[in-house]
Amino acid sequence: MNDMTQCPVRFGPGNALMGMVTIPTYRTPADVACLMLNMGANHRVGPRRINVKLAHVLAARGVSSLRFDLGGLGDSDASDASSDLQTRAVRDLRAGMDLLESMLGIRRFAIVGMCSGVEHAMTAAATDTRVVALSLFDGFAFPDRRARWERMLRRALAAPAHPSFAGKAKRWLQRHLLPSHSTKPLPGFFAERKPPEVNAVWFGATMRRLVERKVAVQLLYSGSLHVCDHDRDQLGPFRSEPFALAVQYEFMRDADHTLCTMRGQQLFLRSVGGWVAACAVGAGPERRSTSPSPNPLAPVVERPKHGAYVPQ
Amino acid sequence: MTALPFMFGPASRQIFGVFHAAGDGRPGSTAVLVCPPFGQEGLRTHRFFKVLAERLARSGIATLRFDFHGAGDSPGDESEGELDGWRRDLCSAHEELRRRVPGSRIVWVGARLGATLAVLAARNGRCDPSRLVLWEPVIDGRRYARLLREQHVAAIDTTFCIPDLVWRRNLAQDPDALPEEALGTMLSPALRTQLGALAPESLPLTALHDTLVLTAPDDADTAQWAAEQQSRHMPVRLAYFQHRLDWTSDPYPNSAMVPADALNRLQGALHE
């Protein structure tokens, strides 16, 4: 017997976005729902089915969710090529919140962002007060000189036994010495790089603002970024800031960036599933919209009106 | 043209599908059922098949894509994944497509393990595809599992800051062991057993439908399998096809997601 109901949806401008709403069947859904978006350009199949697994874990704990593909990725259609990726991603996330508000009457949300999704999730949270929790996996990291040296030393010691050392070294040299090499990120795509100082200023300012607004934040880092973590090493200069002390921080040595092992997936699901469920359930009773759509499981949903969007 | 996502199949085993209706709104003489590959290969080809389905729909060919039970967006757990259940899923998808486009001849386009499942499902008589297009079918389960395992170990090597060498050591010590997991996807005990038993001789084609096999020029084993089917007077044709899609790469640098030559080849295969 299924303990959840899953409903495919199309939503957003022009119904371009495609996703799946998962609702707990045998318990009252929490008043906070979870949104999950793509990691890079990947759809929710194979190893990237982690969002499907997380939706199942959350449903078992009473949390509804929407997992969906950003516009132009996976099953979603591209729309509005005139605005940049970040703007579109945030608009898509807000459309997801609008959808759940319309379908389920839920008005507070947690967003799970991974890799490139971290920046989208943070921006959406900064501009929409409906976001009350953020779980961010392998997003912004600012290891300081000591942490970088330690990583380099450990890698150097491990190099003789490292089967991919030669390939990694070759690719590093190609990237840094051959400007036209095809591993160079394309401008404007996911791998677009901003100067580290710009990222740091934006990250610090956004996190301070979110924590001041009492948005719960979980920062997770995988064993792909670093070998060990002594003192919130990925936060570097931010580690002693007041906001850093307010977030939940976890270094997951045994999980890699793409969660390509079952062990890594279990760690991720346990950590994120538990944290999001605790945020959702711990948020307490919350008012719901008085007039949710008559059939909350209508398979195709038109774009509803905006919710609590706060203009910049 | 907006693709329709929906659930279908028996209540106890719901399947997620995406239906691309024919562009002119009228069912054409042909419809296509896409049989997706397993795990990482499914991830690598997801976008490809979406674009192919959109192309086909624009040309008047309705197309249904779906995820097998316990895979992709379909309900179920990976630990329940095995060939017999997936074969029934394929027939459920066939029936669903038949219901949506009555009267059309249905072509199954399968890639890798999806193509293998197409062979298994088409010969049980419960569903009636008019044609199979098999893109590099898996005809040797043990060799396929070995490939997945090698790629998994390579991924461990490259994705961890410092890799766990136990994976590589285990591969060297027991290279023929069937893996419990590969590239982020679990292989259930039943699936491992079935892959262990999957061999060219366990995949006889039938005369109920035409079959086109697309494979790489250097794949002598698949060519041999196709030749054996021809020697049994089965209506099968082999065509060599080289493409730039790496089935298992993660991530994708220098590996096309939707190679145009493959799109054209698959689209053309429907009419040969």
Coordinates of C-alpha atoms in Angstrom, one line a residue:
Chain A
M1 CA 0.0 0.0 0.0
N2 CA 1.4 3.4 -1.0
D3 CA 1.8 5.9 1.8
M4 CA 2.0 8.8 -0.6
T5 CA 0.1 10.2 -3.6
Q6 CA 2.1 11.3 -6.6
C7 CA 0.7 13.7 -9.1
P8 CA 2.5 14.9 -12.3
V9 CA 2.0 18.6 -13.0
R10 CA 2.6 21.2 -15.6
F11 CA 2.8 24.7 -14.3
G12 CA 4.5 28.1 -14.6
P13 CA 4.3 30.5 -17.5
G14 CA 2.8 28.8 -20.5
N15 CA 2.7 25.5 -18.5
A16 CA 6.3 25.1 -19.6
L17 CA 7.5 23.5 -16.3
M18 CA 7.0 19.8 -15.5
G19 CA 7.3 18.2 -12.1
M20 CA 5.8 15.8 -9.6
V21 CA 3.8 16.7 -6.4
T22 CA 4.1 14.1 -3.7
I23 CA 1.6 14.2 -0.8
P24 CA 1.5 12.0 2.3
T25 CA -1.6 9.9 2.2
Y26 CA -2.1 8.6 5.7
R27 CA -1.2 11.6 7.8
T28 CA -1.9 15.3 7.9
P29 CA 0.7 17.0 5.7
A30 CA 3.0 19.5 7.4
D31 CA 2.4 23.2 6.8
V32 CA 5.8 23.5 5.2
A33 CA 6.3 21.9 1.8
C34 CA 9.6 21.1 0.1
L35 CA 10.8 22.1 -3.4
M36 CA 13.6 20.3 -5.2
L37 CA 15.2 21.4 -8.4
N38 CA 17.8 20.0 -10.8
M39 CA 21.5 19.5 -10.0
G40 CA 23.1 21.0 -13.2
A41 CA 21.4 19.9 -16.4
N42 CA 20.4 16.5 -15.0
H43 CA 16.9 15.1 -14.9
R44 CA 15.6 12.9 -12.1
V45 CA 16.6 9.5 -13.5
G46 CA 19.5 7.2 -12.7
P47 CA 21.8 8.6 -10.1
R48 CA 19.9 11.9 -10.1
R49 CA 16.9 10.1 -8.8
I50 CA 18.0 11.3 -5.4
N51 CA 15.2 13.9 -5.5
V52 CA 12.6 11.2 -6.0
K53 CA 14.0 9.2 -3.1
L54 CA 14.0 12.4 -1.0
A55 CA 10.4 13.0 -1.9
H56 CA 9.5 9.5 -0.7
V57 CA 11.4 10.0 2.6
L58 CA 9.7 13.3 3.2
A59 CA 6.2 11.9 2.4
A60 CA 6.8 9.1 5.0
R61 CA 7.5 11.9 7.5
G62 CA 4.4 13.9 6.5
V63 CA 6.0 16.5 4.3
S64 CA 4.6 17.3 0.8
S65 CA 7.0 18.2 -1.9
L66 CA 7.4 19.3 -5.5
R67 CA 10.3 18.1 -7.5
F68 CA 10.6 19.7 -10.9
D69 CA 12.9 20.5 -13.8
L70 CA 13.8 24.1 -14.3
G71 CA 12.8 25.6 -17.7
G72 CA 14.8 24.2 -20.6
L73 CA 16.0 21.2 -18.5
G74 CA 14.8 17.7 -18.2
D75 CA 11.1 17.4 -19.1
S76 CA 10.4 21.2 -18.8
D77 CA 10.2 23.3 -21.9
A78 CA 12.3 26.4 -22.4
S79 CA 10.7 29.7 -21.9
D80 CA 11.7 33.4 -22.1
A81 CA 15.2 33.2 -23.4
S82 CA 15.5 36.9 -23.0
S83 CA 16.3 36.8 -19.3
D84 CA 19.4 35.1 -17.7
L85 CA 19.4 31.6 -16.2
Q86 CA 19.4 32.9 -12.6
T87 CA 16.4 35.1 -13.2
R88 CA 14.5 32.3 -14.9
A89 CA 15.4 29.8 -12.2
V90 CA 14.1 32.0 -9.4
R91 CA 11.0 32.7 -11.4
D92 CA 10.5 28.9 -11.8
L93 CA 11.0 28.3 -8.1
R94 CA 8.4 31.0 -7.3
A95 CA 6.0 29.4 -9.8
G96 CA 6.5 26.1 -7.9
M97 CA 5.6 27.8 -4.6
D98 CA 2.5 29.4 -6.3
L99 CA 1.5 25.9 -7.5
L100 CA 1.7 24.3 -4.1
E101 CA -0.1 27.2 -2.5
S102 CA -2.9 26.9 -5.0
M103 CA -3.1 23.1 -4.9
L104 CA -2.5 22.4 -1.2
G105 CA -2.9 25.7 0.6
I106 CA 0.6 25.6 1.8
R107 CA 2.3 28.9 2.1
R108 CA 5.7 28.2 3.6
F109 CA 8.5 26.3 1.9
A110 CA 11.8 24.6 2.2
I111 CA 14.1 24.5 -0.8
V112 CA 16.7 21.8 -1.4
G113 CA 19.4 23.1 -3.7
M114 CA 22.4 21.1 -4.9
C115 CA 25.5 22.4 -6.7
S116 CA 24.3 25.0 -9.2
G117 CA 20.9 24.9 -7.6
V118 CA 22.3 26.5 -4.4
E119 CA 22.6 29.9 -5.9
H120 CA 19.1 29.7 -7.3
A121 CA 17.7 28.5 -4.0
M122 CA 19.4 31.3 -2.0
T123 CA 18.2 34.0 -4.4
A124 CA 14.7 32.7 -4.3
A125 CA 14.8 32.7 -0.5
A126 CA 16.2 36.2 -0.5
T127 CA 13.4 37.5 -2.7
D128 CA 10.4 35.5 -1.4
T129 CA 9.4 35.4 2.2
R130 CA 7.5 32.2 1.8
V131 CA 10.8 30.4 2.0
V132 CA 11.5 29.4 5.6
A133 CA 14.2 26.7 5.2
L134 CA 17.1 26.0 2.8
S135 CA 19.2 22.9 2.5
L136 CA 22.2 23.6 0.4
F137 CA 24.6 20.9 -0.8
D138 CA 28.0 21.6 -2.3
G139 CA 27.3 25.3 -2.9
F140 CA 29.5 28.2 -2.1
A141 CA 32.8 27.3 -0.3
F142 CA 35.6 29.5 0.8
P143 CA 38.3 27.3 2.2
D144 CA 41.1 29.5 3.6
R145 CA 44.9 29.1 2.9
R146 CA 45.4 26.6 5.7
A147 CA 42.5 24.4 4.5
R148 CA 43.7 24.6 0.8
W149 CA 47.3 23.7 1.8
E150 CA 46.1 20.8 3.8
R151 CA 44.0 19.5 0.9
M152 CA 47.0 19.9 -1.5
L153 CA 49.3 18.0 0.9
R154 CA 46.9 15.2 1.4
R155 CA 46.3 14.9 -2.3
A156 CA 50.0 14.9 -3.0
L157 CA 50.5 12.1 -0.5
A158 CA 47.7 10.1 -2.0
A159 CA 48.8 10.8 -5.6
P160 CA 51.0 7.7 -6.0
A161 CA 48.0 5.5 -5.4
H162 CA 45.5 7.7 -7.0
P163 CA 44.4 6.1 -10.3
S164 CA 43.0 9.3 -11.8
F165 CA 45.9 11.5 -10.8
A166 CA 47.4 11.6 -14.3
G167 CA 44.1 12.5 -15.9
K168 CA 43.2 15.1 -13.3
A169 CA 46.7 16.7 -13.7
K170 CA 46.3 16.7 -17.5
R171 CA 42.9 18.3 -17.4
W172 CA 44.1 21.0 -14.9
L173 CA 47.0 21.9 -17.1
Q174 CA 44.7 22.0 -20.2
R175 CA 42.3 24.3 -18.4
H176 CA 44.9 26.7 -17.2
L177 CA 47.4 26.7 -20.0
L178 CA 45.1 26.3 -23.1
P179 CA 42.5 29.0 -23.1
S180 CA 40.7 27.6 -26.0
H181 CA 40.5 24.0 -24.6
S182 CA 37.0 22.6 -24.6
T183 CA 36.9 22.0 -20.9
K184 CA 36.8 25.8 -20.5
P185 CA 33.4 26.7 -19.1
L186 CA 31.1 28.4 -21.6
P187 CA 30.1 32.0 -20.7
G188 CA 26.6 32.3 -19.3
F189 CA 26.1 28.6 -18.8
F190 CA 26.1 26.7 -15.4
A191 CA 29.8 26.9 -15.0
E192 CA 30.0 30.7 -15.4
R193 CA 32.5 31.9 -12.9
K194 CA 32.3 35.1 -11.0
P195 CA 35.4 36.4 -9.2
P196 CA 35.7 34.8 -5.7
E197 CA 35.5 38.1 -4.0
V198 CA 32.1 38.8 -5.7
N199 CA 30.8 35.4 -4.7
A200 CA 32.0 35.9 -1.1
V201 CA 30.3 39.4 -0.8
W202 CA 27.1 38.1 -2.2
F203 CA 27.1 34.9 -0.1
G204 CA 27.8 36.7 3.1
A205 CA 25.2 39.4 2.6
T206 CA 22.5 37.0 1.5
M207 CA 23.2 34.6 4.4
R208 CA 23.1 37.4 6.9
R209 CA 19.8 38.6 5.5
L210 CA 18.3 35.1 5.5
V211 CA 19.3 34.3 9.0
E212 CA 18.0 37.6 10.2
R213 CA 14.7 36.7 8.7
K214 CA 15.0 33.4 10.6
V215 CA 15.2 31.2 7.6
A216 CA 16.6 27.9 8.7
V217 CA 19.8 27.0 6.7
Q218 CA 21.6 23.7 6.3
L219 CA 25.0 23.7 4.6
L220 CA 26.3 20.4 3.4
Y221 CA 29.7 19.7 1.8
S222 CA 30.8 16.5 0.2
G223 CA 34.1 14.6 0.1
S224 CA 34.6 15.8 -3.4
L225 CA 35.5 19.3 -2.2
H226 CA 37.8 18.4 0.6
V227 CA 39.4 15.5 2.4
C228 CA 38.6 16.6 6.0
D229 CA 37.0 19.5 7.8
H230 CA 38.3 20.7 11.1
D231 CA 36.4 23.9 11.8
R232 CA 33.8 24.6 9.3
D233 CA 36.6 24.9 6.8
Q234 CA 34.3 25.4 3.8
L235 CA 33.1 28.7 5.3
G236 CA 36.6 30.0 5.6
P237 CA 36.4 33.7 6.7
F238 CA 32.7 33.4 7.5
R239 CA 33.1 30.6 10.0
S240 CA 32.9 32.9 13.0
E241 CA 30.2 35.2 11.7
P242 CA 27.0 35.2 13.7
F243 CA 25.1 33.7 10.7
A244 CA 27.5 30.9 10.5
L245 CA 26.8 29.9 14.1
A246 CA 23.1 29.9 13.3
V247 CA 23.2 27.4 10.4
Q248 CA 23.4 23.7 10.5
Y249 CA 26.8 22.7 9.0
E250 CA 27.8 19.2 8.0
F251 CA 30.8 17.9 6.1
M252 CA 29.9 14.5 4.5
R253 CA 33.3 12.9 3.9
D254 CA 31.7 9.7 2.6
A255 CA 29.4 11.3 0.1
D256 CA 30.7 12.6 -3.2
H257 CA 29.4 15.5 -5.2
T258 CA 27.2 13.4 -7.6
L259 CA 26.1 11.0 -4.8
C260 CA 27.3 8.1 -7.0
T261 CA 27.4 5.6 -4.1
M262 CA 24.5 4.1 -2.2
R263 CA 26.3 5.0 1.0
G264 CA 26.5 8.7 -0.1
Q265 CA 22.8 8.7 -1.0
Q266 CA 21.9 7.2 2.4
L267 CA 23.9 9.9 4.2
F268 CA 22.3 12.6 2.1
L269 CA 18.8 11.3 2.6
R270 CA 19.2 10.8 6.3
S271 CA 20.7 14.3 6.8
V272 CA 18.5 16.3 4.4
G273 CA 15.3 14.2 5.0
G274 CA 15.6 14.5 8.7
W275 CA 16.5 18.2 8.7
V276 CA 13.7 19.3 6.3
A277 CA 11.2 17.2 8.1
A278 CA 12.3 18.7 11.4
C279 CA 12.0 22.2 10.0
A280 CA 8.6 21.4 8.5
V281 CA 7.1 19.7 11.5
G282 CA 8.8 22.0 14.0
A283 CA 7.4 25.1 12.2
G284 CA 4.1 24.5 14.0
P285 CA 0.6 25.0 12.8
E286 CA 0.3 27.6 10.1
R287 CA -2.7 29.2 8.4
R288 CA -3.6 27.8 5.1
S289 CA -5.3 29.5 2.2
T290 CA -9.0 29.3 2.7
S291 CA -9.8 28.4 -0.9
P292 CA -7.4 25.7 -2.3
S293 CA -8.3 24.5 -5.7
P294 CA -11.3 22.2 -5.7
N295 CA -9.3 19.2 -6.9
P296 CA -5.8 19.3 -5.4
L297 CA -4.7 16.5 -7.6
A298 CA -5.8 18.0 -11.0
P299 CA -3.1 16.6 -13.3
V300 CA -2.4 19.9 -15.2
V301 CA -2.5 23.1 -13.3
E302 CA -2.5 26.6 -14.7
R303 CA -0.2 29.1 -13.3
P304 CA -1.8 30.7 -10.2
K305 CA -1.5 34.2 -8.9
H306 CA 1.7 35.3 -7.2
G307 CA 2.1 34.7 -3.5
A308 CA 4.2 36.7 -1.1
Y309 CA 6.8 37.9 -3.5
V310 CA 8.9 40.7 -2.1
P311 CA 10.3 43.0 -4.8
Q312 CA 13.9 44.0 -4.4
Chain B
M1 CA 2.8 21.2 -28.6
T2 CA 2.8 20.5 -24.9
A3 CA 3.8 17.0 -23.7
L4 CA 1.4 15.5 -21.1
P5 CA 2.8 14.0 -17.9
F6 CA 0.6 11.4 -16.3
M7 CA 0.5 8.1 -14.4
F8 CA -0.8 4.9 -15.9
G9 CA -0.8 1.2 -15.3
P10 CA -2.4 -0.9 -12.5
A11 CA -3.0 0.8 -9.2
S12 CA -0.5 -1.5 -7.5
R13 CA 2.2 -0.6 -10.0
Q14 CA 1.8 2.9 -11.3
I15 CA 4.2 4.1 -14.0
F16 CA 5.1 7.7 -14.9
G17 CA 4.8 8.6 -18.6
V18 CA 5.0 11.6 -20.9
F19 CA 2.8 11.6 -23.9
H20 CA 3.7 13.7 -27.0
A21 CA 0.6 13.9 -29.1
A22 CA 1.0 14.1 -32.9
G23 CA 1.5 17.7 -33.9
D24 CA -1.6 18.0 -36.1
G25 CA -3.8 16.7 -33.3
R26 CA -4.7 13.6 -35.3
P27 CA -3.1 10.2 -34.6
G28 CA -1.0 9.2 -37.6
S29 CA -0.4 5.8 -39.0
T30 CA 2.6 5.2 -36.7
A31 CA 3.2 5.8 -33.0
V32 CA 6.4 5.3 -31.0
L33 CA 7.1 3.9 -27.6
V34 CA 10.5 4.8 -26.1
C35 CA 12.1 2.1 -23.9
P36 CA 14.7 3.9 -21.9
P37 CA 18.1 2.5 -20.7
F38 CA 19.0 1.7 -17.1
G39 CA 20.6 4.0 -14.5
Q40 CA 23.3 6.4 -15.6
E41 CA 22.6 5.4 -19.3
G42 CA 19.0 6.6 -18.7
L43 CA 20.2 9.9 -17.3
R44 CA 22.5 10.3 -20.3
T45 CA 19.8 9.7 -22.9
H46 CA 16.8 11.4 -21.2
R47 CA 17.3 14.7 -23.0
F48 CA 18.0 12.9 -26.2
F49 CA 14.7 11.0 -26.2
K50 CA 12.8 14.1 -25.1
V51 CA 14.1 15.9 -28.2
L52 CA 13.5 12.9 -30.4
A53 CA 9.9 12.6 -29.1
E54 CA 9.3 16.3 -29.9
R55 CA 10.7 15.9 -33.4
L56 CA 8.5 12.8 -34.0
A57 CA 5.4 14.6 -32.6
R58 CA 6.0 17.5 -35.0
S59 CA 6.2 15.1 -37.9
G60 CA 2.8 13.5 -36.9
I61 CA 4.1 10.6 -34.9
A62 CA 2.7 10.4 -31.3
T63 CA 5.3 9.2 -28.8
L64 CA 5.1 7.9 -25.3
R65 CA 8.1 8.0 -23.0
F66 CA 8.0 6.4 -19.6
D67 CA 10.1 5.4 -16.6
F68 CA 10.2 1.7 -15.4
H69 CA 8.9 0.9 -11.9
G70 CA 11.4 2.0 -9.3
A71 CA 13.2 4.2 -11.8
G72 CA 13.1 7.8 -12.8
D73 CA 9.9 9.5 -11.7
S74 CA 7.9 6.3 -11.4
P75 CA 6.9 5.1 -8.0
G76 CA 8.7 2.1 -6.4
D77 CA 12.1 1.4 -4.9
E78 CA 15.2 0.5 -6.9
S79 CA 15.5 -2.6 -4.7
E80 CA 12.4 -3.9 -6.6
G81 CA 13.9 -3.4 -10.0
E82 CA 14.1 -6.6 -12.1
L83 CA 13.6 -7.6 -15.8
D84 CA 10.3 -9.5 -15.5
G85 CA 8.5 -6.6 -13.8
W86 CA 10.0 -4.1 -16.2
R87 CA 8.9 -6.3 -19.2
R88 CA 5.3 -6.1 -17.9
D89 CA 5.7 -2.3 -17.5
L90 CA 6.7 -2.1 -21.1
C91 CA 3.5 -3.9 -22.1
S92 CA 1.5 -1.6 -19.9
A93 CA 3.0 1.3 -21.7
H94 CA 2.2 -0.3 -25.0
E95 CA -1.4 -0.8 -24.0
E96 CA -1.6 2.8 -22.8
L97 CA -0.2 4.1 -26.1
R98 CA -2.6 1.8 -28.0
R99 CA -5.4 3.4 -26.0
R100 CA -4.3 6.9 -26.9
V101 CA -3.6 6.3 -30.6
P102 CA -6.0 3.4 -31.6
G103 CA -5.3 2.1 -35.1
S104 CA -1.7 3.2 -35.3
R105 CA 1.1 0.8 -35.8
I106 CA 3.4 1.0 -32.8
V107 CA 7.2 1.0 -33.1
W108 CA 9.3 0.4 -30.0
V109 CA 12.6 2.3 -29.9
G110 CA 14.8 0.9 -27.2
A111 CA 18.3 1.8 -26.2
R112 CA 20.8 -0.5 -24.2
L113 CA 18.9 -2.4 -21.5
G114 CA 15.7 -0.8 -22.7
A115 CA 16.3 -2.5 -26.1
T116 CA 16.9 -5.8 -24.4
L117 CA 13.6 -5.5 -22.5
A118 CA 11.9 -4.7 -25.8
V119 CA 13.1 -8.0 -27.1
L120 CA 12.0 -9.9 -24.0
A121 CA 8.5 -8.2 -23.9
A122 CA 7.8 -8.5 -27.7
R123 CA 8.2 -12.2 -27.7
N124 CA 5.7 -13.0 -25.0
G125 CA 2.7 -12.3 -27.2
R126 CA 0.9 -10.0 -24.8
C127 CA 1.7 -6.9 -26.8
D128 CA 2.1 -6.4 -30.5
P129 CA 4.7 -3.9 -31.7
S130 CA 5.0 -3.8 -35.4
R131 CA 8.6 -3.0 -35.4
L132 CA 11.6 -2.9 -32.9
V133 CA 14.4 -0.5 -33.3
L134 CA 17.2 -1.7 -31.0
W135 CA 20.0 0.8 -30.3
E136 CA 23.0 -1.1 -29.0
P137 CA 21.0 -3.7 -27.1
V138 CA 22.6 -5.4 -24.1
I139 CA 22.9 -9.0 -25.2
D140 CA 25.5 -10.1 -22.6
G141 CA 24.4 -9.3 -19.1
R142 CA 27.6 -10.1 -17.4
R143 CA 29.7 -8.0 -19.7
Y144 CA 27.2 -5.1 -19.2
A145 CA 27.4 -5.4 -15.5
R146 CA 31.2 -5.4 -15.7
L147 CA 31.1 -2.2 -17.8
L148 CA 28.9 -0.6 -15.2
R149 CA 31.1 -1.7 -12.4
E150 CA 34.3 -0.4 -14.2
Q151 CA 32.6 2.9 -14.8
H152 CA 31.4 3.1 -11.2
V153 CA 35.0 2.6 -10.0
A154 CA 36.3 5.2 -12.4
A155 CA 33.7 7.6 -11.1
I156 CA 34.7 6.9 -7.5
D157 CA 38.3 7.7 -8.6
T158 CA 37.5 11.0 -10.1
T159 CA 34.6 12.4 -8.0
F160 CA 36.1 12.0 -4.5
C161 CA 38.8 14.4 -3.4
I162 CA 40.8 11.4 -2.4
P163 CA 39.1 8.2 -3.6
D164 CA 38.4 5.0 -1.7
L165 CA 40.7 2.5 -3.3
V166 CA 38.8 -0.4 -1.9
W167 CA 36.4 -0.3 -4.9
R168 CA 39.3 -0.6 -7.4
R169 CA 40.9 -3.4 -5.3
N170 CA 37.7 -5.4 -5.2
L171 CA 37.3 -5.0 -9.0
A172 CA 40.8 -6.3 -9.5
Q173 CA 40.4 -9.2 -7.1
D174 CA 37.0 -10.4 -8.4
P175 CA 36.4 -8.8 -11.8
D176 CA 33.4 -11.0 -12.7
A177 CA 31.3 -10.2 -9.6
L178 CA 28.0 -8.6 -10.3
P179 CA 27.8 -5.2 -8.6
E180 CA 25.2 -4.3 -6.0
E181 CA 25.3 -0.7 -7.2
A182 CA 26.6 1.2 -10.2
L183 CA 26.9 4.9 -10.8
G184 CA 24.3 5.9 -8.2
T185 CA 21.7 3.1 -9.0
M186 CA 21.1 0.0 -7.0
L187 CA 21.0 -3.4 -8.8
S188 CA 18.6 -5.6 -6.9
P189 CA 19.5 -9.3 -6.2
A190 CA 16.9 -10.4 -8.7
L191 CA 18.3 -8.1 -11.4
R192 CA 21.9 -9.3 -10.7
T193 CA 20.7 -12.9 -11.1
Q194 CA 18.9 -12.0 -14.3
L195 CA 21.9 -10.1 -15.8
G196 CA 24.1 -13.0 -14.9
A197 CA 21.8 -15.3 -17.0
L198 CA 21.4 -12.8 -19.9
A199 CA 23.2 -14.1 -22.9
P200 CA 22.7 -13.8 -26.7
E201 CA 21.1 -17.2 -26.9
S202 CA 18.5 -16.1 -24.3
L203 CA 17.3 -13.4 -26.6
P204 CA 15.7 -15.0 -29.6
L205 CA 13.7 -12.7 -31.9
T206 CA 10.3 -13.7 -33.3
A207 CA 8.7 -13.3 -36.7
L208 CA 5.9 -11.3 -35.2
H209 CA 7.5 -8.0 -36.0
D210 CA 10.4 -6.4 -38.0
T211 CA 13.6 -5.6 -36.1
L212 CA 16.3 -3.1 -36.9
V213 CA 19.5 -3.4 -34.8
L214 CA 21.7 -0.3 -34.6
T215 CA 25.2 -1.0 -33.3
A216 CA 28.7 0.3 -33.4
P217 CA 30.9 -0.9 -36.2
D218 CA 33.3 -2.6 -33.8
D219 CA 30.6 -4.5 -31.9
A220 CA 31.1 -8.0 -33.4
D221 CA 29.0 -9.7 -30.7
T222 CA 25.9 -7.9 -31.5
A223 CA 26.5 -8.4 -35.2
Q224 CA 26.9 -12.1 -34.5
W225 CA 23.7 -12.2 -32.6
A226 CA 21.8 -10.5 -35.4
A227 CA 23.3 -12.8 -37.9
E228 CA 22.1 -15.8 -35.9
Q229 CA 18.6 -14.4 -35.8
Q230 CA 18.7 -13.9 -39.6
S231 CA 19.9 -17.5 -40.0
R232 CA 16.7 -18.5 -38.2
H233 CA 14.8 -16.6 -40.9
M234 CA 13.7 -13.8 -38.5
P235 CA 12.9 -10.5 -40.1
V236 CA 15.9 -8.6 -38.6
R237 CA 18.3 -6.2 -40.2
L238 CA 21.6 -4.9 -38.8
A239 CA 23.0 -1.4 -39.4
Y240 CA 26.2 0.0 -38.1
F241 CA 26.0 3.4 -36.5
Q242 CA 28.8 5.4 -34.8
H243 CA 27.7 8.3 -32.6
R244 CA 29.2 10.8 -30.1
L245 CA 27.0 9.9 -27.1
D246 CA 29.0 8.4 -24.2
W247 CA 26.4 6.1 -22.5
T248 CA 27.9 6.3 -19.0
S249 CA 30.0 9.5 -18.7
D250 CA 29.4 11.6 -15.6
P251 CA 29.8 14.5 -16.0
Y252 CA 29.5 15.4 -19.7
P253 CA 32.5 17.4 -20.9
N254 CA 33.2 16.6 -24.5
S255 CA 30.3 14.2 -24.7
A256 CA 27.2 15.3 -26.6
M257 CA 23.9 15.2 -24.8
V258 CA 21.7 15.3 -28.0
P259 CA 23.9 14.4 -30.9
A260 CA 22.2 15.5 -34.1
D261 CA 23.5 12.5 -36.1
A262 CA 21.9 10.1 -33.6
L263 CA 18.6 12.0 -33.7
N264 CA 18.5 11.8 -37.5
R265 CA 19.5 8.1 -37.5
L266 CA 16.8 7.1 -34.9
Q267 CA 14.1 9.2 -36.7
G268 CA 15.0 7.7 -40.0
A269 CA 15.0 4.2 -38.5
L270 CA 11.2 4.4 -38.1
H271 CA 10.7 4.4 -41.9
E272 CA 13.3 2.0 -43.2

